[in-house]
Short mmCIF file of C-alpha atoms in Angstrom, two decimals:
data_model
loop_
_atom_site.label_atom_id
_atom_site.label_comp_id
_atom_site.label_asym_id
_atom_site.label_seq_id
_atom_site.Cartn_x
_atom_site.Cartn_y
_atom_site.Cartn_z
CA MET A 1 47.66 -44.06 15.96
CA ARG A 2 46.37 -40.61 16.92
CA ARG A 3 43.34 -39.33 15.95
CA ARG A 4 43.03 -35.77 14.84
CA ARG A 5 40.39 -33.60 16.41
CA GLY A 6 38.48 -31.36 13.95
CA ASN A 7 39.64 -27.90 14.68
CA ALA A 8 36.16 -25.66 14.91
CA VAL A 9 37.74 -22.34 14.29
CA PRO A 10 37.84 -22.62 10.59
CA LEU A 11 34.30 -23.58 10.58
CA VAL A 12 33.15 -20.60 12.92
CA ILE A 13 35.15 -18.06 10.61
CA VAL A 14 33.39 -19.43 7.54
CA ILE A 15 30.00 -19.11 9.11
CA ILE A 16 30.99 -15.62 10.24
CA ILE A 17 31.88 -14.66 6.73
CA VAL A 18 28.80 -15.91 5.17
CA MET A 19 26.81 -14.01 7.77
CA ILE A 20 28.41 -10.85 7.06
CA VAL A 21 27.89 -11.38 3.36
CA LEU A 22 24.47 -11.90 3.83
CA ILE A 23 23.89 -8.77 5.78
CA VAL A 24 25.77 -6.79 3.51
CA SER A 25 23.76 -8.43 0.73
CA VAL A 26 20.37 -7.47 2.64
CA ARG A 27 21.51 -3.87 3.22
CA LEU A 28 22.69 -3.38 -0.35
CA PHE A 29 19.46 -4.96 -1.80
CA SER A 30 17.25 -2.54 0.62
CA SER A 31 19.13 0.48 -0.43
CA PHE A 32 18.12 -0.43 -4.09
CA ALA A 33 14.41 -0.82 -3.17
CA ASN A 34 13.86 2.64 -3.38
CA ASN A 35 15.95 3.33 -6.49
CA ASP A 36 12.90 4.66 -8.61
CA PRO A 37 10.34 7.05 -7.81
CA GLU A 38 7.46 4.73 -7.94
CA ASP A 39 9.39 2.46 -5.35
CA VAL A 40 9.47 5.48 -2.88
CA VAL A 41 5.80 6.25 -3.27
CA SER A 42 4.66 2.61 -3.04
CA THR A 43 6.97 2.19 0.08
CA PHE A 44 5.49 5.12 1.59
CA TYR A 45 1.72 3.97 1.34
CA HIS A 46 2.92 0.53 2.26
CA TYR A 47 4.08 1.97 5.44
CA GLU A 48 0.75 3.96 5.69
CA GLN A 49 -1.08 0.94 5.17
CA GLU A 50 0.26 -0.97 7.93
CA GLY A 51 0.07 1.87 10.45
CA ASP A 52 3.62 2.78 10.41
CA PHE A 53 3.32 6.36 9.73
CA GLY A 54 6.90 6.78 11.41
CA SER A 55 8.61 5.01 8.73
CA ALA A 56 6.26 6.85 6.31
CA TRP A 57 7.40 10.11 7.56
CA GLU A 58 11.18 8.98 7.32
CA LEU A 59 10.67 8.94 3.35
CA PHE A 60 9.60 12.61 3.15
CA HIS A 61 11.98 15.31 1.67
CA PRO A 62 13.56 17.52 4.46
CA VAL A 63 11.13 20.24 3.27
CA MET A 64 8.19 17.95 4.27
CA GLN A 65 9.81 16.96 7.40
CA GLU A 66 10.01 20.69 8.46
CA ARG A 67 6.24 21.02 7.63
CA PHE A 68 5.59 18.35 10.18
CA SER A 69 7.39 16.98 13.11
CA LYS A 70 7.56 13.16 13.26
CA ASN A 71 5.52 13.12 16.24
CA ALA A 72 2.69 15.40 14.86
CA TYR A 73 2.69 13.61 11.90
CA VAL A 74 2.41 10.03 13.27
CA THR A 75 -0.49 11.47 15.60
CA GLU A 76 -2.34 13.29 13.01
CA ARG A 77 -2.22 10.99 10.22
CA SER A 78 -3.14 7.96 12.52
CA HIS A 79 -6.15 10.19 14.29
CA ILE A 80 -7.42 11.08 10.62
CA TYR A 81 -7.60 7.24 9.45
CA MET A 82 -8.68 5.42 12.58
CA SER A 83 -10.66 8.14 14.57
CA HIS A 84 -12.30 10.30 11.48
CA TYR A 85 -12.29 7.55 9.01
CA GLY A 86 -12.88 4.70 11.09
CA VAL A 87 -10.73 2.35 9.35
CA THR A 88 -7.60 0.29 10.43
CA THR A 89 -6.21 0.16 6.96
CA PHE A 90 -6.75 0.91 3.01
CA GLU A 91 -5.85 -0.43 -0.50
CA TYR A 92 -3.85 1.71 -2.88
CA GLU A 93 -2.90 2.16 -6.26
CA ILE A 94 -0.36 4.23 -8.30
CA VAL A 95 -2.65 5.07 -11.21
CA GLU A 96 -0.63 7.41 -13.24
CA GLU A 97 3.08 8.82 -13.35
CA GLU A 98 4.59 11.55 -15.03
CA GLU A 99 8.04 13.34 -15.21
CA ILE A 100 8.16 16.91 -14.68
CA GLN A 101 10.90 19.56 -15.07
CA ASN A 102 11.53 22.30 -12.76
CA TRP A 103 8.93 21.64 -10.56
CA LYS A 104 8.07 23.62 -7.28
CA MET A 105 6.21 22.41 -4.13
CA THR A 106 5.14 25.75 -3.33
CA GLU A 107 5.61 29.09 -5.00
CA ASP A 108 8.28 30.32 -2.48
CA GLN A 109 10.20 26.78 -2.31
CA GLU A 110 13.12 25.70 -4.18
CA THR A 111 12.84 24.25 -7.60
CA PHE A 112 13.38 20.60 -8.15
CA PRO A 113 15.17 19.97 -11.48
CA THR A 114 13.15 16.60 -11.89
CA ALA A 115 10.10 15.55 -10.19
CA TYR A 116 7.82 12.54 -10.69
CA ARG A 117 3.81 13.08 -10.18
CA MET A 118 2.09 10.12 -9.21
CA THR A 119 -1.64 10.03 -8.89
CA VAL A 120 -2.37 7.70 -5.83
CA GLU A 121 -5.86 6.18 -5.60
CA GLN A 122 -6.47 5.07 -2.07
CA GLN A 123 -9.74 2.98 -1.40
CA PHE A 124 -11.10 2.97 2.15
CA LYS A 125 -13.98 0.82 3.70
CA SER A 126 -15.16 2.84 6.57
CA LYS A 127 -18.15 2.74 9.16
CA PHE A 128 -19.08 5.77 6.88
CA GLY A 129 -19.22 3.52 3.51
CA ASN A 130 -16.53 2.94 0.93
CA PHE A 131 -14.76 5.82 -0.60
CA THR A 132 -11.97 6.76 -2.74
CA ILE A 133 -9.23 9.54 -2.54
CA PHE A 134 -6.79 10.65 -4.99
CA GLN A 135 -3.73 12.37 -4.42
CA ASN A 136 -1.02 13.81 -6.38
CA VAL A 137 2.39 12.74 -4.68
CA TYR A 138 5.81 13.76 -6.11
CA ALA A 139 9.08 12.16 -5.82
CA VAL A 140 12.04 14.21 -6.08
CA VAL A 141 15.91 13.42 -5.44
CA ASN A 142 17.60 14.20 -2.11
CA GLU A 143 21.06 13.41 -1.57
CA GLY A 144 21.16 10.61 -4.01
CA GLU A 145 17.75 8.89 -2.60
CA TRP A 146 14.18 9.41 -3.85
CA ARG A 147 11.79 11.36 -1.50
CA ILE A 148 8.51 12.21 -1.06
CA VAL A 149 6.79 15.80 -1.27
CA TRP A 150 3.38 16.99 -1.59
CA GLU A 151 2.06 20.18 -3.62
CA TYR A 152 0.91 23.19 -1.44
#
């Protein structure tokens, strides 16, 4: 009587297919992670909270990216937090949200048909004591994705 050896090829193919499905699922899920304005603002501040200013910069609308090169933003933002404020991280909360129609970042900039203004409260504990900053942050759509802009 002959003993059949198990063929490992089907098992390898199944494992590869499962891995591909998992990778596609993770990518699909992460693309939906910023599917509303509050998500992109929260993600932006989470990156900044972690000191990942480069990833935060990536969430800016292109008009914001024109205002700061990535290198300049990362350098200046980390310098402000760490050197000037003397902090390594902060807490944040989105305390208010409002939809605005036909909003402009600056007087000479394009009009965004819809923007969401969110007031972000950042709480810092620094060598100079505790303090809170409130900033209005706007989320607008660019090429189908929500992006961050500030008002100037």
